[in-house]
């Protein structure tokens, strides 16, 4: 009888742990919900779909009220965005920023779990110097508007950067920002540091592979078996490109004096098809990258410079965006089809999670 009680107690603890893992440990997995398309399902259907997955955060590029409202009472964290075109008005007029918050946040929060407002997308590499200098004042005015609404400690404000803000990222120990952006970045990072908001970056091993299409580079990018890459500065051997890129950003932040600013991966993904002249897109590669990335995040290993903690990562993307210009790969990042079926399985379904693929 004592043995039976022991076994039952063990099983009970195991079940509790499994419930904890299923409900709490996936909060680092997010997805980008782009809308440059004419065939997307209704927001209500998307909200139901997301609730069947391990995805707990959604990043919007705007502030579509229908989507924000559809995600109400789901518990899903929502990132909303102010467009690049709104930055001059946000920077120059505190009332515009107040009205932006009154329109896009207050009618929905807290039922809709808005956690972050991103101001612009990849502004610092846009070559528009006026826009670049207006970015920080725009962020400050939105922060002030949130503070005035007593939401300053609950909803953060930041912006999203491309990897091009770095002058160097390889090896990771040499990570450094573009000197031409240093003064502006110091201001933005000072804001991140003071408000506790994240430094959001868009690392894409896919693009790294396109510029270096050797067989070992593909395996390195896809989290598959490979010789690894040795960083002589830290004596660390990196097993995958994602960790190397993120640690390059970490090094750059540390050298700038912002060791406490958290990194968030705002976008990363791999296209499942492309044009004949494109290197890298395939269903097999996309499934390997996204599936192995998810498994890597779930392992809680973190990166060599940030061990033991997964980086909040937003996969690109929830759906294909069929109206996007450019090569066909730009329209082939979707994890789900418009009919809500999976494009390929990477273990996101709550009923059929997998630990990893294509090792």
Short mmCIF file of C-alpha atoms in Angstrom, two decimals, residues 101-304:
data_model
loop_
_atom_site.label_atom_id
_atom_site.label_comp_id
_atom_site.label_asym_id
_atom_site.label_seq_id
_atom_site.Cartn_x
_atom_site.Cartn_y
_atom_site.Cartn_z
CA UNK A 101 -3.09 55.55 -26.81
CA UNK A 102 -6.71 56.58 -26.25
CA UNK A 103 -7.69 55.03 -29.59
CA UNK A 104 -5.51 51.92 -29.79
CA UNK A 105 -4.99 50.84 -26.18
CA UNK A 106 -7.53 52.13 -23.66
CA UNK A 107 -10.71 50.75 -25.32
CA UNK A 108 -9.26 47.21 -25.25
CA UNK A 109 -6.98 46.91 -22.23
CA UNK A 110 -6.90 44.88 -19.97
CA UNK A 111 -9.31 42.39 -21.59
CA UNK A 112 -6.93 42.38 -24.55
CA UNK A 113 -3.52 41.72 -23.03
CA UNK A 114 -1.48 44.44 -24.75
CA UNK A 115 2.11 44.09 -23.50
CA UNK A 116 4.21 46.21 -25.85
CA UNK A 117 3.91 49.09 -28.30
CA UNK A 118 6.56 49.11 -31.03
CA UNK A 119 7.20 52.48 -32.63
CA UNK A 120 8.16 52.00 -36.26
CA UNK A 121 9.91 49.04 -37.88
CA UNK A 122 13.63 49.03 -38.75
CA UNK A 123 13.72 52.83 -38.68
CA UNK A 124 17.40 53.03 -37.77
CA UNK A 125 18.40 51.42 -41.07
CA UNK A 126 15.87 53.34 -43.17
CA UNK A 127 18.40 56.04 -44.26
CA UNK A 128 15.75 58.67 -43.39
CA UNK A 129 17.76 60.74 -40.91
CA UNK A 130 14.81 62.91 -39.91
CA UNK A 131 12.75 59.84 -39.06
CA UNK A 132 15.68 58.37 -37.16
CA UNK A 133 16.06 61.46 -34.98
CA UNK A 134 12.31 61.64 -34.34
CA UNK A 135 12.08 58.03 -33.17
CA UNK A 136 13.15 58.60 -29.55
CA UNK A 137 10.85 61.62 -28.96
CA UNK A 138 7.97 59.60 -30.42
CA UNK A 139 8.69 56.74 -28.01
CA UNK A 140 8.97 59.15 -25.09
CA UNK A 141 5.63 60.80 -25.90
CA UNK A 142 3.89 57.43 -26.11
CA UNK A 143 5.49 56.42 -22.82
CA UNK A 144 4.28 59.64 -21.21
CA UNK A 145 0.79 58.99 -22.52
CA UNK A 146 0.83 55.49 -21.02
CA UNK A 147 2.12 56.90 -17.74
CA UNK A 148 -0.71 59.42 -17.68
CA UNK A 149 -3.17 56.56 -18.12
CA UNK A 150 -1.51 54.64 -15.24
CA UNK A 151 -0.27 51.97 -17.66
CA UNK A 152 3.42 52.88 -17.71
CA UNK A 153 4.48 49.87 -15.66
CA UNK A 154 2.20 47.46 -17.48
CA UNK A 155 2.71 48.21 -21.19
CA UNK A 156 6.21 48.80 -22.53
CA UNK A 157 7.32 50.95 -25.49
CA UNK A 158 10.16 50.07 -27.84
CA UNK A 159 11.11 49.87 -31.52
CA UNK A 160 12.30 47.04 -33.79
CA UNK A 161 15.73 46.90 -35.42
CA UNK A 162 17.22 44.96 -38.30
CA UNK A 163 20.56 43.20 -37.83
CA UNK A 164 22.02 45.93 -40.05
CA UNK A 165 22.32 48.18 -36.97
CA UNK A 166 25.38 46.07 -36.19
CA UNK A 167 28.67 46.75 -37.92
CA UNK A 168 29.92 43.30 -36.90
CA UNK A 169 28.25 40.24 -35.45
CA UNK A 170 30.66 37.43 -36.37
CA UNK A 171 32.24 36.07 -34.30
CA UNK A 172 29.75 36.97 -31.56
CA UNK A 173 32.50 38.35 -29.29
CA UNK A 174 33.17 41.06 -31.90
CA UNK A 175 29.54 42.24 -31.93
CA UNK A 176 29.38 46.01 -32.30
CA UNK A 177 26.92 48.63 -33.50
CA UNK A 178 27.42 50.78 -36.59
CA UNK A 179 29.42 53.79 -35.35
CA UNK A 180 27.29 56.07 -37.51
CA UNK A 181 24.26 55.09 -35.43
CA UNK A 182 25.97 55.11 -32.04
CA UNK A 183 24.63 58.41 -30.70
CA UNK A 184 21.05 57.69 -31.70
CA UNK A 185 21.24 54.12 -30.40
CA UNK A 186 22.60 55.32 -27.06
CA UNK A 187 19.51 57.46 -26.64
CA UNK A 188 17.16 54.63 -27.57
CA UNK A 189 18.99 52.18 -25.31
CA UNK A 190 18.92 54.68 -22.47
CA UNK A 191 15.14 54.75 -22.90
CA UNK A 192 14.98 50.92 -22.95
CA UNK A 193 17.11 50.76 -19.83
CA UNK A 194 15.13 53.40 -17.93
CA UNK A 195 11.71 51.93 -18.74
CA UNK A 196 12.58 48.22 -18.69
CA UNK A 197 11.54 47.77 -22.31
CA UNK A 198 13.32 45.29 -24.59
CA UNK A 199 15.77 45.78 -27.43
CA UNK A 200 13.86 44.14 -30.28
CA UNK A 201 15.88 42.72 -33.18
CA UNK A 202 15.21 40.73 -36.36
CA UNK A 203 17.86 37.98 -36.76
CA UNK A 204 17.39 35.75 -39.81
CA UNK A 205 19.84 32.86 -40.23
CA UNK A 206 18.09 32.37 -43.58
CA UNK A 207 19.61 35.58 -44.92
CA UNK A 208 23.00 34.65 -43.47
CA UNK A 209 22.84 31.36 -45.37
CA UNK A 210 21.90 33.10 -48.62
CA UNK A 211 25.18 34.99 -48.52
CA UNK A 212 27.19 31.88 -47.59
CA UNK A 213 25.51 28.81 -49.13
CA UNK A 214 28.08 26.18 -48.12
CA UNK A 215 26.67 22.84 -46.92
CA UNK A 216 28.01 23.32 -43.39
CA UNK A 217 26.44 26.78 -43.24
CA UNK A 218 22.99 25.36 -43.94
CA UNK A 219 23.30 22.80 -41.13
CA UNK A 220 24.61 25.53 -38.80
CA UNK A 221 21.58 27.70 -39.63
CA UNK A 222 19.06 24.86 -39.27
CA UNK A 223 20.23 23.66 -35.82
CA UNK A 224 21.37 20.40 -37.42
CA UNK A 225 24.55 18.44 -36.77
CA UNK A 226 27.56 20.50 -37.89
CA UNK A 227 31.18 21.11 -36.85
CA UNK A 228 30.20 24.32 -35.05
CA UNK A 229 31.99 27.65 -35.19
CA UNK A 230 34.65 28.61 -32.68
CA UNK A 231 34.72 32.13 -31.25
CA UNK A 232 38.34 32.89 -30.35
CA UNK A 233 37.31 35.84 -28.21
CA UNK A 234 35.28 33.78 -25.74
CA UNK A 235 36.58 30.25 -26.53
CA UNK A 236 32.96 29.24 -27.14
CA UNK A 237 32.02 26.87 -29.96
CA UNK A 238 28.63 27.87 -31.36
CA UNK A 239 26.37 25.07 -32.54
CA UNK A 240 23.86 27.23 -34.46
CA UNK A 241 23.56 30.58 -36.20
CA UNK A 242 20.61 31.80 -34.10
CA UNK A 243 22.61 31.73 -30.87
CA UNK A 244 25.59 33.32 -32.63
CA UNK A 245 23.51 36.20 -34.01
CA UNK A 246 21.73 36.86 -30.71
CA UNK A 247 25.01 36.74 -28.76
CA UNK A 248 26.51 39.18 -31.27
CA UNK A 249 23.71 41.58 -30.30
CA UNK A 250 24.32 40.85 -26.61
CA UNK A 251 28.00 41.72 -26.99
CA UNK A 252 27.18 44.97 -28.79
CA UNK A 253 24.74 45.95 -26.04
CA UNK A 254 27.29 45.11 -23.35
CA UNK A 255 30.04 47.16 -25.02
CA UNK A 256 27.65 50.10 -25.24
CA UNK A 257 27.10 49.81 -21.49
CA UNK A 258 23.59 48.30 -21.48
CA UNK A 259 24.10 44.86 -19.95
CA UNK A 260 20.67 44.89 -18.31
CA UNK A 261 18.62 45.62 -21.45
CA UNK A 262 16.71 42.50 -22.45
CA UNK A 263 16.79 41.21 -26.03
CA UNK A 264 13.60 40.15 -27.78
CA UNK A 265 13.63 38.48 -31.19
CA UNK A 266 10.86 40.35 -32.97
CA UNK A 267 11.11 38.34 -36.20
CA UNK A 268 12.81 35.19 -37.40
CA UNK A 269 11.75 32.53 -39.85
CA UNK A 270 12.45 30.59 -43.03
CA UNK A 271 10.45 30.51 -46.29
CA UNK A 272 9.09 27.16 -47.45
CA UNK A 273 9.28 27.98 -51.17
CA UNK A 274 10.83 30.53 -53.49
CA UNK A 275 11.81 31.32 -57.05
CA UNK A 276 14.14 29.01 -58.97
CA UNK A 277 17.08 31.38 -58.52
CA UNK A 278 16.62 31.68 -54.72
CA UNK A 279 18.96 29.74 -52.46
CA UNK A 280 17.52 28.12 -49.34
CA UNK A 281 13.71 28.17 -49.47
CA UNK A 282 12.14 24.71 -49.16
CA UNK A 283 9.52 22.96 -47.09
CA UNK A 284 12.20 20.75 -45.55
CA UNK A 285 14.42 23.68 -44.55
CA UNK A 286 11.54 25.76 -43.18
CA UNK A 287 10.29 22.86 -41.07
CA UNK A 288 13.81 22.15 -39.82
CA UNK A 289 14.56 25.76 -38.90
CA UNK A 290 11.30 26.58 -37.15
CA UNK A 291 10.90 23.16 -35.54
CA UNK A 292 14.43 23.01 -34.21
CA UNK A 293 14.29 26.65 -33.08
CA UNK A 294 11.15 25.90 -31.07
CA UNK A 295 12.80 22.81 -29.57
CA UNK A 296 15.88 24.90 -28.73
CA UNK A 297 13.74 27.53 -26.98
CA UNK A 298 11.86 24.82 -25.06
CA UNK A 299 15.11 23.28 -23.89
CA UNK A 300 15.61 26.40 -21.74
CA UNK A 301 19.30 26.31 -22.67
CA UNK A 302 19.37 29.95 -23.70
CA UNK A 303 22.47 31.12 -25.58
CA UNK A 304 26.10 30.72 -24.49
#
